XYZ file of C-alpha atoms in Angstrom:
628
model
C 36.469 -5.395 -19.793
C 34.569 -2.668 -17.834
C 31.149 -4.200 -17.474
C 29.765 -1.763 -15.623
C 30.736 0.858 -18.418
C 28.875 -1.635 -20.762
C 26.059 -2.161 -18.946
C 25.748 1.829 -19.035
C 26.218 1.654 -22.217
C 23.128 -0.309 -22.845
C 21.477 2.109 -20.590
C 21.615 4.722 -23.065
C 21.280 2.888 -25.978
C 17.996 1.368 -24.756
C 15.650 4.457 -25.886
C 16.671 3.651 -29.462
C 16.347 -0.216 -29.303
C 13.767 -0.473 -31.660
C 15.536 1.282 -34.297
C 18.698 0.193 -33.529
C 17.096 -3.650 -33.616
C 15.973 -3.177 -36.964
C 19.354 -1.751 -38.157
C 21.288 -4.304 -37.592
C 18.778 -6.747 -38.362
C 18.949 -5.818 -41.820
C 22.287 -5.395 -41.683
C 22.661 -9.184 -41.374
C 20.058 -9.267 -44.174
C 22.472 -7.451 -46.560
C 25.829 -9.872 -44.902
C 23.788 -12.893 -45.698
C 22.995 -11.863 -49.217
C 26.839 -11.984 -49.562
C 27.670 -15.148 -47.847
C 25.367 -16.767 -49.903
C 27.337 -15.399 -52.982
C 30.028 -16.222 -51.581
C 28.995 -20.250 -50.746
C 27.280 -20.283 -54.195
C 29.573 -19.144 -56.875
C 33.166 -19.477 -54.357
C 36.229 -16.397 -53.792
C 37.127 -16.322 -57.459
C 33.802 -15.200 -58.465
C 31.372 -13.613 -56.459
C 31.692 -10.384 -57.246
C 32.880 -10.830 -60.976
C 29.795 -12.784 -61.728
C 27.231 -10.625 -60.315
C 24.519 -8.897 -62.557
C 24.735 -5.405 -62.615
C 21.385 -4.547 -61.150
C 22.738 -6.931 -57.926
C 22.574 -3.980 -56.001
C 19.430 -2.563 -56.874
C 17.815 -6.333 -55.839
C 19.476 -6.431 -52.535
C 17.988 -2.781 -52.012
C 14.245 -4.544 -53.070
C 14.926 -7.502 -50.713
C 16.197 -4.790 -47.826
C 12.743 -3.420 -48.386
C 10.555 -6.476 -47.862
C 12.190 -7.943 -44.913
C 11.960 -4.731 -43.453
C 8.018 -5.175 -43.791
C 8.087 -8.837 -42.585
C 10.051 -7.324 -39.546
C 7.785 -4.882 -39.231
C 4.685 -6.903 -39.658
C 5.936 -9.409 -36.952
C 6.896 -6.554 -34.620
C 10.683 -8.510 -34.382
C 11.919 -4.961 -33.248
C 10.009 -4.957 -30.151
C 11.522 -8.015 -28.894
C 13.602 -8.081 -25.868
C 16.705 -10.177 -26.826
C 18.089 -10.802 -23.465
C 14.829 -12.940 -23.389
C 15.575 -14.339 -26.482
C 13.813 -17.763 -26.647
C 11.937 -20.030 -28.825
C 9.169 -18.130 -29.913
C 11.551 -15.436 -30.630
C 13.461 -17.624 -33.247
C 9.361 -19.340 -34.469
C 9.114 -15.315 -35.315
C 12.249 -14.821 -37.371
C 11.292 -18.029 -38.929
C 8.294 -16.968 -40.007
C 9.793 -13.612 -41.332
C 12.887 -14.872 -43.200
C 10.369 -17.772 -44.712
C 7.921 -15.038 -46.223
C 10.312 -12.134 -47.078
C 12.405 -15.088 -48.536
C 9.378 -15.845 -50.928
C 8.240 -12.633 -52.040
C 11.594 -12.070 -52.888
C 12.412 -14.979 -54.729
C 8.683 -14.267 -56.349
C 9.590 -10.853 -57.445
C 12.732 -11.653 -58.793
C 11.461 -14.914 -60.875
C 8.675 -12.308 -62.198
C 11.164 -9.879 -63.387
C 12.752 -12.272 -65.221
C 16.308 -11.352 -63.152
C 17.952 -14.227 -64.634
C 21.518 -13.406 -63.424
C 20.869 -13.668 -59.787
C 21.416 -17.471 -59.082
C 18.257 -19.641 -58.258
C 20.462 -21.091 -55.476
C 21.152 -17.861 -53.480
C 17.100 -17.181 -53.524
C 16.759 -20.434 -51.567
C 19.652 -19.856 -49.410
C 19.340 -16.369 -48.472
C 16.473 -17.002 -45.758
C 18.059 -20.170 -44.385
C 21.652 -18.566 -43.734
C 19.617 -14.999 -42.767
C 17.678 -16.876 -40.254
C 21.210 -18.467 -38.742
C 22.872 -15.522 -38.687
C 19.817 -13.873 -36.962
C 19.045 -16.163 -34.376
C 23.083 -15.990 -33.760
C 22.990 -12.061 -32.862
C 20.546 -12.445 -30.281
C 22.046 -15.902 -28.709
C 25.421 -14.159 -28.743
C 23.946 -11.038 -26.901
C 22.087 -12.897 -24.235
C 25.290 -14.841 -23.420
C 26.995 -11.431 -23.266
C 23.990 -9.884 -20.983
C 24.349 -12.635 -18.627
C 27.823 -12.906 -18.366
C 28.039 -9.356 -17.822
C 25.124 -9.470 -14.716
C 26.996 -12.220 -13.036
C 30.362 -10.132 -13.275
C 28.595 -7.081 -11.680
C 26.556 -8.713 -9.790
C 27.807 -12.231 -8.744
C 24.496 -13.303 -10.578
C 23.589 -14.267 -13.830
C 19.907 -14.460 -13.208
C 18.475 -11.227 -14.572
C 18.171 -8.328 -12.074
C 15.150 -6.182 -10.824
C 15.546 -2.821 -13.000
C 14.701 0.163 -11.214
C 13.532 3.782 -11.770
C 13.636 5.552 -8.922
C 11.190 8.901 -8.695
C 13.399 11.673 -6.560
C 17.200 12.641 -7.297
C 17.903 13.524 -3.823
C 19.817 12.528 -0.843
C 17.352 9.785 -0.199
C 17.704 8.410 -3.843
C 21.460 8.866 -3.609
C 21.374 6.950 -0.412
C 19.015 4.355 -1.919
C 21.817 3.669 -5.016
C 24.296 3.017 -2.794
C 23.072 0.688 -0.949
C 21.172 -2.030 -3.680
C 22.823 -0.830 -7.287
C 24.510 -4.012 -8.153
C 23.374 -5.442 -5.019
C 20.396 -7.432 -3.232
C 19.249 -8.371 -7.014
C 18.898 -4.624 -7.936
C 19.760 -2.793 -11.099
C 18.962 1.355 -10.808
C 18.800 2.199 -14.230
C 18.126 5.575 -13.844
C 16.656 8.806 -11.493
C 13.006 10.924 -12.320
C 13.380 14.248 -10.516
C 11.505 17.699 -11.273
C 14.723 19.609 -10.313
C 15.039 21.272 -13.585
C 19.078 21.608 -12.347
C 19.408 18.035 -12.014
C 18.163 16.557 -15.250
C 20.487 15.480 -17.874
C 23.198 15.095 -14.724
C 23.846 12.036 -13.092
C 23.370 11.361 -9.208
C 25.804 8.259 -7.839
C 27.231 7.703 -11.140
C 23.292 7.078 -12.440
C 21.448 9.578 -15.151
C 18.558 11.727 -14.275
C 16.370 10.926 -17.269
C 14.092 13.425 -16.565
C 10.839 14.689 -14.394
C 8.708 13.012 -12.432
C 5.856 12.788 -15.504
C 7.876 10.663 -17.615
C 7.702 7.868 -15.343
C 5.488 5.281 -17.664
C 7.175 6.572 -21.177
C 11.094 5.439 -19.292
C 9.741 2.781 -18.207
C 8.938 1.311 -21.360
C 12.025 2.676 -23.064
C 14.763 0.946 -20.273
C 12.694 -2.350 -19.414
C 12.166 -1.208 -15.959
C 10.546 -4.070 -13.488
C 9.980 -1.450 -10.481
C 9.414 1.860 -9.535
C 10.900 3.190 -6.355
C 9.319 6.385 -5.068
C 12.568 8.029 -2.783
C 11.299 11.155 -1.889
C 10.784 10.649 2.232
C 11.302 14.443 3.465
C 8.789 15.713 0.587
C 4.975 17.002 1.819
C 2.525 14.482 1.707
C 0.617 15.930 -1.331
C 3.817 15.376 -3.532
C 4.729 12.104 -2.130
C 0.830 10.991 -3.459
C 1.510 12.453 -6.642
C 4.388 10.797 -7.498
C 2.533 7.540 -6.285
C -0.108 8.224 -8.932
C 2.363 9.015 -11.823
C 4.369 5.940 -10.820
C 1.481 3.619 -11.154
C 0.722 4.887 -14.269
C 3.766 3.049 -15.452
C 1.487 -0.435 -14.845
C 4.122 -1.614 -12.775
C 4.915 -3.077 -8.967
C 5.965 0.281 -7.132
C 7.947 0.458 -3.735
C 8.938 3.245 -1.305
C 11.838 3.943 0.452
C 10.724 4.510 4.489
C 8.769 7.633 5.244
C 10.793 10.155 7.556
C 8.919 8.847 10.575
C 10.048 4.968 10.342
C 13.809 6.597 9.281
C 13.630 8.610 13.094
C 12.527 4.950 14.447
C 15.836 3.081 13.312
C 14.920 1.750 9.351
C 17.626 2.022 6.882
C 16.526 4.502 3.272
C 17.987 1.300 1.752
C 14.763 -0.659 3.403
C 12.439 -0.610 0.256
C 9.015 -1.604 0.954
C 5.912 -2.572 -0.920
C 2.931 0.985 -0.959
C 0.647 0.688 1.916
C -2.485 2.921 2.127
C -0.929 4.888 4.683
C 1.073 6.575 1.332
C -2.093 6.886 -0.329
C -3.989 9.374 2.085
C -1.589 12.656 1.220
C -1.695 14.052 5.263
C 0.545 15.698 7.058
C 2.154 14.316 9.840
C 1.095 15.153 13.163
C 2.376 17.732 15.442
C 2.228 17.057 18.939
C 3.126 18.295 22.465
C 5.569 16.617 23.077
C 6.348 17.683 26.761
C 3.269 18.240 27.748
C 2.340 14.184 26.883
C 5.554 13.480 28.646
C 4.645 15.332 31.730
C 0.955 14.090 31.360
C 2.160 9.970 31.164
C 5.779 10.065 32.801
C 6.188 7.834 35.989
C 2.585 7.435 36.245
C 0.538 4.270 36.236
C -0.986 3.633 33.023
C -4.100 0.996 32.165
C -5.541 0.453 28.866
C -7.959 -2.044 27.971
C -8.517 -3.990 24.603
C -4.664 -3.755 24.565
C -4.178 -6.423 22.437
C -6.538 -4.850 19.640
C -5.414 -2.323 16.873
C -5.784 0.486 18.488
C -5.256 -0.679 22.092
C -1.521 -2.328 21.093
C -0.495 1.012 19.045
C -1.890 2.554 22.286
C 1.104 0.274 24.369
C 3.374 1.729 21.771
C 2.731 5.063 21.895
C 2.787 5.449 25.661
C 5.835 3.789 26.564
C 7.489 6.451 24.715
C 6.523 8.557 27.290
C 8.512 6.821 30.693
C 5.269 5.755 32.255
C 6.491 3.856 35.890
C 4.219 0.436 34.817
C 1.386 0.136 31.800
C -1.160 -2.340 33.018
C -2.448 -4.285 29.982
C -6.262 -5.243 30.492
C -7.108 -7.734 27.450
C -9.809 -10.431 27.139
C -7.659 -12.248 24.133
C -5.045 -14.807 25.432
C -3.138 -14.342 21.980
C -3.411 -10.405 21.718
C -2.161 -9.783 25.150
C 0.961 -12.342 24.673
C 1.768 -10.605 20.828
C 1.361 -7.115 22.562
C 3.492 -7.850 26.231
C 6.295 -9.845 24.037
C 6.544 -6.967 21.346
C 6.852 -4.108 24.463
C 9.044 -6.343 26.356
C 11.593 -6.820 23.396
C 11.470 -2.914 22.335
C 10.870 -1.604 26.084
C 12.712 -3.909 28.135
C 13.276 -1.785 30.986
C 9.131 -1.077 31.445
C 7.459 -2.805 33.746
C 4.218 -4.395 32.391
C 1.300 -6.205 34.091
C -0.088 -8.509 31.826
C -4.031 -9.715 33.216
C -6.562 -11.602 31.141
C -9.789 -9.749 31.673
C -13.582 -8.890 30.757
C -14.909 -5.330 31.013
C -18.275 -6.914 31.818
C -16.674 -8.203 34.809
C -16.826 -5.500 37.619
C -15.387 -7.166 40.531
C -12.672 -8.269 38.479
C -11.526 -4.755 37.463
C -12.403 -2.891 40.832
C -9.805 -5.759 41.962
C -7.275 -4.675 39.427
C -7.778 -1.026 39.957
C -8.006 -1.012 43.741
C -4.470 -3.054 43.091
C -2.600 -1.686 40.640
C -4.263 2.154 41.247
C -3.873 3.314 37.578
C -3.658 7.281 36.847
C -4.351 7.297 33.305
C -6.881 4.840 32.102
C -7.559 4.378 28.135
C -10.950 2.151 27.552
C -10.226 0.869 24.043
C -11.839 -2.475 24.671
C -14.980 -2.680 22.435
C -17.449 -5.000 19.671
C -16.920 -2.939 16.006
C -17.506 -4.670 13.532
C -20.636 -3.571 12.249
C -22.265 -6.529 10.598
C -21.165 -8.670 12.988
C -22.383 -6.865 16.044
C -26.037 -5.779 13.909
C -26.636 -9.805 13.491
C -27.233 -12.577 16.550
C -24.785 -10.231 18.506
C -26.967 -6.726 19.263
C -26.618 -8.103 23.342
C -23.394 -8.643 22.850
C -22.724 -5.277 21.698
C -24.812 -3.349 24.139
C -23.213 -5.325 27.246
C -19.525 -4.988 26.105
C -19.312 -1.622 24.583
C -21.767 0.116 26.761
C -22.237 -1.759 30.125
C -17.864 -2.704 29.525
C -17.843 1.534 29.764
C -19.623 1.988 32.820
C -17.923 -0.527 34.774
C -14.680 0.621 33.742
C -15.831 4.389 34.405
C -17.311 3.179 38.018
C -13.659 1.841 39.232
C -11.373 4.244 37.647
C -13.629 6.671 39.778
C -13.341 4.493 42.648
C -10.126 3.724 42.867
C -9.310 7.477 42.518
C -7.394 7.913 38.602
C -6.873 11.044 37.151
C -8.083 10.817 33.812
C -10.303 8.246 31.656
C -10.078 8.566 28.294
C -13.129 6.119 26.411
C -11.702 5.367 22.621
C -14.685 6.321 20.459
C -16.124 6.111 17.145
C -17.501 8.205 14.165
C -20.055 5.752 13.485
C -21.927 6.710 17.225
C -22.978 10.258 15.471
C -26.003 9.289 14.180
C -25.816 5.752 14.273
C -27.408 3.647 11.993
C -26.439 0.239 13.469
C -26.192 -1.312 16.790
C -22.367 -0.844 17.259
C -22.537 2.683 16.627
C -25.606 3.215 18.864
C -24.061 1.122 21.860
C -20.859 3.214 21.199
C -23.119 6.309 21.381
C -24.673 5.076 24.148
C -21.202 4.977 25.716
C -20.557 8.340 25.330
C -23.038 9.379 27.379
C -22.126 7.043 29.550
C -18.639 9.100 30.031
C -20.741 12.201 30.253
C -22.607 11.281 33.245
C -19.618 10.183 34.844
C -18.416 13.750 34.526
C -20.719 14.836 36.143
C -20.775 13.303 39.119
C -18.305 15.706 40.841
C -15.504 13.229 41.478
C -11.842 13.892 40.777
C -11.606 11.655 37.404
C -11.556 13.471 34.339
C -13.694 11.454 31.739
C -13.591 12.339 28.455
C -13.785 10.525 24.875
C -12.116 10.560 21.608
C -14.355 9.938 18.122
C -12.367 8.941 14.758
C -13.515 7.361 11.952
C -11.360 4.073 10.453
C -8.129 3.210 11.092
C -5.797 1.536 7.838
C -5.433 -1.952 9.018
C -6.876 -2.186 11.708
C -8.492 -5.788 12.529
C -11.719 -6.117 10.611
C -10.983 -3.280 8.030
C -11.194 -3.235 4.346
C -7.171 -2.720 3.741
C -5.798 -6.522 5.005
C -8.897 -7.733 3.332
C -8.437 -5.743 -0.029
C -4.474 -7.124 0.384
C -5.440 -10.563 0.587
C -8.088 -10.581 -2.653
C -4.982 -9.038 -4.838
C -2.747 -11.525 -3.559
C -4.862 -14.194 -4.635
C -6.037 -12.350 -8.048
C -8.978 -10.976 -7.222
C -11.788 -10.093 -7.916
C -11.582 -7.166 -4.462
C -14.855 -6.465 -3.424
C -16.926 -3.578 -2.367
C -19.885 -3.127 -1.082
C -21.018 0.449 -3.102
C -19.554 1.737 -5.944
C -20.309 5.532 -3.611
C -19.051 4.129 -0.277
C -16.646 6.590 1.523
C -15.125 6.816 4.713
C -12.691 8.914 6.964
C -9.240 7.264 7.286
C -6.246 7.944 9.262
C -3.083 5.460 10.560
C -3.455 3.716 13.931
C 0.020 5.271 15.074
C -1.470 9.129 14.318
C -5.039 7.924 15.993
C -2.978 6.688 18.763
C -0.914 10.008 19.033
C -4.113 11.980 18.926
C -5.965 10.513 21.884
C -2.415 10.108 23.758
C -2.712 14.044 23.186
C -6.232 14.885 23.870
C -5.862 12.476 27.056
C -2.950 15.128 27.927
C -5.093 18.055 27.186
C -8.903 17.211 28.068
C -11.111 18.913 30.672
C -13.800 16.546 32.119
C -16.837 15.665 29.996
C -15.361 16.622 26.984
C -15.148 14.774 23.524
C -12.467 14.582 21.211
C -13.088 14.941 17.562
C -10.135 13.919 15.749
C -9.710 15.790 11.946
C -9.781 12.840 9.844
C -9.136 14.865 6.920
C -11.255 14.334 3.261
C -13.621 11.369 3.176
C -11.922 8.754 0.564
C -14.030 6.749 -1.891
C -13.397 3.082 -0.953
C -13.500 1.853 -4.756
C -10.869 4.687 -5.172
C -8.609 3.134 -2.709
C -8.849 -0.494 -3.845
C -8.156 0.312 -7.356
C -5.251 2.643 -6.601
C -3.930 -0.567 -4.273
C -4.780 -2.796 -7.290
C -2.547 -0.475 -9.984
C 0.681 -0.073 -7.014
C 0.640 -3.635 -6.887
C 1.659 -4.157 -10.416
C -1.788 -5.256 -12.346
C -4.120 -3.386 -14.079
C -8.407 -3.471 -13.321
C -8.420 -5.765 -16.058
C -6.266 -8.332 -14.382
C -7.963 -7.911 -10.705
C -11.539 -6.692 -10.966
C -13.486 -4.567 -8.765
C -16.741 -5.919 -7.536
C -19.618 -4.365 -5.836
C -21.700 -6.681 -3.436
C -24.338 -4.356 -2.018
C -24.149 -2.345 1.301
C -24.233 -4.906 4.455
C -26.620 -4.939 7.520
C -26.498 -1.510 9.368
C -23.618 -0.034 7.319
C -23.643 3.974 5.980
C -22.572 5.129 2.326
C -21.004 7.406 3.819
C -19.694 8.320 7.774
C -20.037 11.544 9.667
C -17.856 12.739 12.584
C -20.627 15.551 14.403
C -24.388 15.012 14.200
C -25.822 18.104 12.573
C -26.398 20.116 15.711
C -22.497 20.543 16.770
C -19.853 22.123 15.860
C -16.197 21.986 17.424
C -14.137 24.568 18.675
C -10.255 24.277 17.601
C -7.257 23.074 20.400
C -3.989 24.304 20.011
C -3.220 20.908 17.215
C -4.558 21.478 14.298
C -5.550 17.593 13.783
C -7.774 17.643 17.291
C -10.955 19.462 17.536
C -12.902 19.690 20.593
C -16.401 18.939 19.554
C -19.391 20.776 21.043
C -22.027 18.487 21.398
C -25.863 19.998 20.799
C -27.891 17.734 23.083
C -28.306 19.687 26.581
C -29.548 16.675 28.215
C -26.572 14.074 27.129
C -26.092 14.067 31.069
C -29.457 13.317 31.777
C -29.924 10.353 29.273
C -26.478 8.989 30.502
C -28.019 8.745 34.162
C -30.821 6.442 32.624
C -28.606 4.561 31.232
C -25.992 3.957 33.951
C -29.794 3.021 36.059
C -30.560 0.362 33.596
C -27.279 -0.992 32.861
C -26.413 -2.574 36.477
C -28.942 -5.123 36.519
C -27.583 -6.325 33.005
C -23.664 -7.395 34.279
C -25.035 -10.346 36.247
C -25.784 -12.761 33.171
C -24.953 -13.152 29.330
C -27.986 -14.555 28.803
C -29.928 -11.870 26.236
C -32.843 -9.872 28.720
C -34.084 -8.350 25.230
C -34.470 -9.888 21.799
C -32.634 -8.187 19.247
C -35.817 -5.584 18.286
C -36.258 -4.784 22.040
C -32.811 -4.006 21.960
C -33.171 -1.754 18.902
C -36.295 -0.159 20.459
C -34.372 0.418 23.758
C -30.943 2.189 21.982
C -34.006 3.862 19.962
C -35.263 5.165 23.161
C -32.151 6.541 24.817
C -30.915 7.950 21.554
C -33.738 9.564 19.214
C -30.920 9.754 16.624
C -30.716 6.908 16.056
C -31.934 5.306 12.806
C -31.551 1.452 12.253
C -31.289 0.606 8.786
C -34.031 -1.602 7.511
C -34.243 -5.253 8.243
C -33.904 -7.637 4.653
């Protein structure tokens, strides 16, 4: 037997399963009626001996176990998953249709139908019943271990996009890896009603939740890698409609990096957002970064590893990796060492706030193109116990890196910013701030260095963020928390932060700052329910909860203070911001006098309001939130 042909078969039979159920559900109804006959009076005469109005009964008794059917929704069951309860239901149908039958008929005085078929009817229509559905599971399974070399039941699929991808996609899991594709969504009007790798396009893209429901699909694939990022979202948001798990093939970024259409993958937020991908310079990076020395500190941390990454594209001659965590440094050298083999790396434990320590490494290693992405950001964390902390790594950890790349003669310095420095509200921001102007009295001092600095708002996944936290509440069922129901924030991906400052770092003029377009601001509540619904569950499975805004942290996050603007660079996604405050310069100088005296000791010189009046002092922007 052709069991694939079958199993296609029940493909497009599945629409009508309902109706089709109930057919031949009362089609053993009526065959029961005569085997009972048949049992009760024997071959010579169970037809002779019939009533006249025999007929007209069985029509009546049609009628009622329809209802009972009906009323215990038998149709909708699933009888591949035929089970227990399924036969308790059947039960209970055949026992009450049986009655009101054998009622009606006692109460019409219908004499000639036998008393015994009336109490045999439901028993052998409840055999014969339960039969049907035992006999088609058996089938079902034998059939999926004949395709598949598995009887266990497969993962159905719908994939959303009839093209090359999707075609790609079928042949490498149909009947394969535990996969089933049942069928293609595609708003090619050409391409519905045909079939793409021997598999029906069932029609557009908006029918995802209805076909779902009608073919007993377990997950939606989303295949559509080479479409623009506003139709990849929307097929995202019709395919969670559908109240099912939905995966996507790779995007056409990690197909150009080696991974196989064939790789499905769970949604990350990345798919969410609906941008573009970047457009870079390509040669002018590589002629920026190739054969030269290249340092970066915090390389270990999100954005300093994706950092690694991105440069060693680029044929740098050695990337000097500056990192204070033991663990971050080894994940980061062993993952560049296995993909770059051939780059030489210099791997040194180290702490910004120690300046010998990097004039040492500089002097040594003589770096031309320095990224500082070594920092304290995590706002609550830094606004509590930790304001010192803060000011010493992210501010005084800038000047000391700015003093010996100038020293030791490097080309450009490039300080990895933040959008919560424009008018901070919390101590991170304000020390971040504070390091800005840091850079821009560096810049001034007339040396050869270019300093500039790069501000973005959050990066998805980053250490600290809200996406591996919201990930781990739905994996454990919730509730996901957030801290305002009106909380937003800018969001990009590390690798297209990464790309961007790699970019602005080949591009920058001394004393300028980098705004990066982060695109629309995206509600955070938004974002965890649309992570919730793509996993599968529904709001009422996980809840949302709101647990009030925390120390020092914005509804919402800016990327200018209201006095810029920024003037546009030749890529669209980086802005070059123009920064109102004349005397940036100046303020940086009294800084970079006060800061020296604070690198010999860890021990706090200011309690943590001293420290708020001080950042308060330098920076009459900012605004601390108030204390609880």
């Amino acid at each position: 037997m052709d069991w694939q042909r079958f199993d296609a078969l029940l493909t497009r039979v599945r629409p009508h399963r309902e109706r089709l159920g109930l057919v031949l559900d009362l089609a053993v109804v009526a065959v029961s009626w005569q085997f009972t006959y048949l049992f009760r009076l024997g071959f010579e005469r169970w037809f002779s001996a019939r009533p006249g109005y025999d007929g007209a009964v069985l029509a009546g008794v049609l009628v009622v176990y329809a209802a009972a059917l009906l009323a215990l929704r038998v149709p909708k069951g699933i009888w591949r998953f035929s089970g227990f309860g399924e036969v308790k239901r059947l039960a209970l149908a055949c026992l009450g249709a049986g009655l009101v039958c054998a009622t009606g008929v006692l109460m019409l005085h219908l004499h000639g139908v036998p008393r015994a078929v009336l109490a045999l009817h439901p028993l052998f229509t409840l055999m014969l019943l339960a039969m049907m559905r035992l006999s088609y599971r058996m089938t079902y399974e034998h059939m999926r271990g004949r395709i598949s070399g598995s009887a266990q039941e497969q993962r159905r699929a719908l994939i959303m996009g009839a093209g090359d991808a999707g075609r790609l996609l079928v042949a490498g899991i149909q009947h394969s890896q535990g996969w089933a594709v049942v069928g293609f969504l595609d708003d090619a009007p050409a391409k519905q009603g045909g079939r793409v790798a021997g598999v029906p396009v069932l029609g557009p893209l908006t029918q995802a939740r209805e076909q779902a429901l009608v073919h007993g699909i377990t997950h939606v694939i989303v295949a559509m890698p080479s479409a623009s990022a506003a139709a990849r979202r929307r097929a995202l948001e019709l395919a969670g409609q559908a109240g099912l798990p939905v995966l996507t093939v790779p995007s056409s970024d990690e197909l150009l990096s080696g991974r196989s259409v064939n790789q499905v993958r769970d949604i990350e937020p990345e798919d969410l957002l609906g941008r573009e991908p970047v457009e870079l310079d390509e040669g002018g990076i590589r002629e920026c970064l190739n054969g030269k020395v290249v340092l970066i500190t915090g390389a270990g941390g999100s954005i300093g590893s994706e950092l690694c990454r991105q440069v060693a594209r680029y044929g740098p001659s050695k990337i000097v990796l500056y990192e204070l965590s033991e663990l971050a440094l080894y994940t980061i050298e062993q993952e560049l060492g296995e993909k770059f083999p051939h780059l030489p790396l210099v791997r040194l434990i180290g702490d910004v706030k120690d300046l010998q320590q990097l004039r040492f490494v500089f002097r040594k290693y003589r770096p031309q193109i320095v990224f500082h992405a070594a920092a304290y950001k995590h706002v609550p964390l830094m606004e509590e116990e930790n304001a010192w902390a803060a000011l010493r790594n992210n501010t005084l950890g800038t000047y000391h890196a700015c003093l010996a790349a100038a020293e030791s003669g490097a080309e450009r310095f490039v300080l990895i910013s933040t959008d919560k420095a424009v008018n901070p509200t919390n101590v991170m921001g304000a020390t971040k701030r504070a390091a800005e102007l840091v850079v821009s009295h560096m810049a001034g001092q007339g040396g050869s260095t270019k300093f500039m600095a790069v501000r973005f708002g959050n990066v998805l996944g980053s250490s600290g963020s809200v996406i591996p936290k919201f990930k781990e509440q739905i994996a454990r069922g919730g509730p996901v928390t957030v801290t305002h129901p009106d909380i937003t924030r800018y969001f990009m991906t590390i690798p297209e932060a990464a790309r961007l400052v790699v970019q602005a770092a080949a591009i920058g003029e001394s004393g300028q700052v980098f705004v990066l377009d982060m695109g629309e601001p995206v509600k955070i509540v938004d974002l965890a329910r649309d992570m919730i619904r793509l996993t599968g569950h529904s709001l009422h499975q996980i809840r949302v909860e709101f647990t009030g805004l925390r120390p020092g942290e914005k509804l919402y996050e800016e990327l200018l203070a209201d006095g810029d603007r920024t003037l546009a660079t030749p890529f669209a996604a980086l802005r070059l911001a123009q920064l109102g405050a004349a005397g940036d310069a100046a303020t940086g100088a009294v800084i970079v006098q006060w800061l020296p005296a604070q690198g010999a000791t860890a021990e706090p010189a200011l309690g943590d309001s001293e420290l708020r009046a001080l950042l308060k002092q330098w920076l009459p922007e900012y605004a601390p939130a108030q204390r609880r």
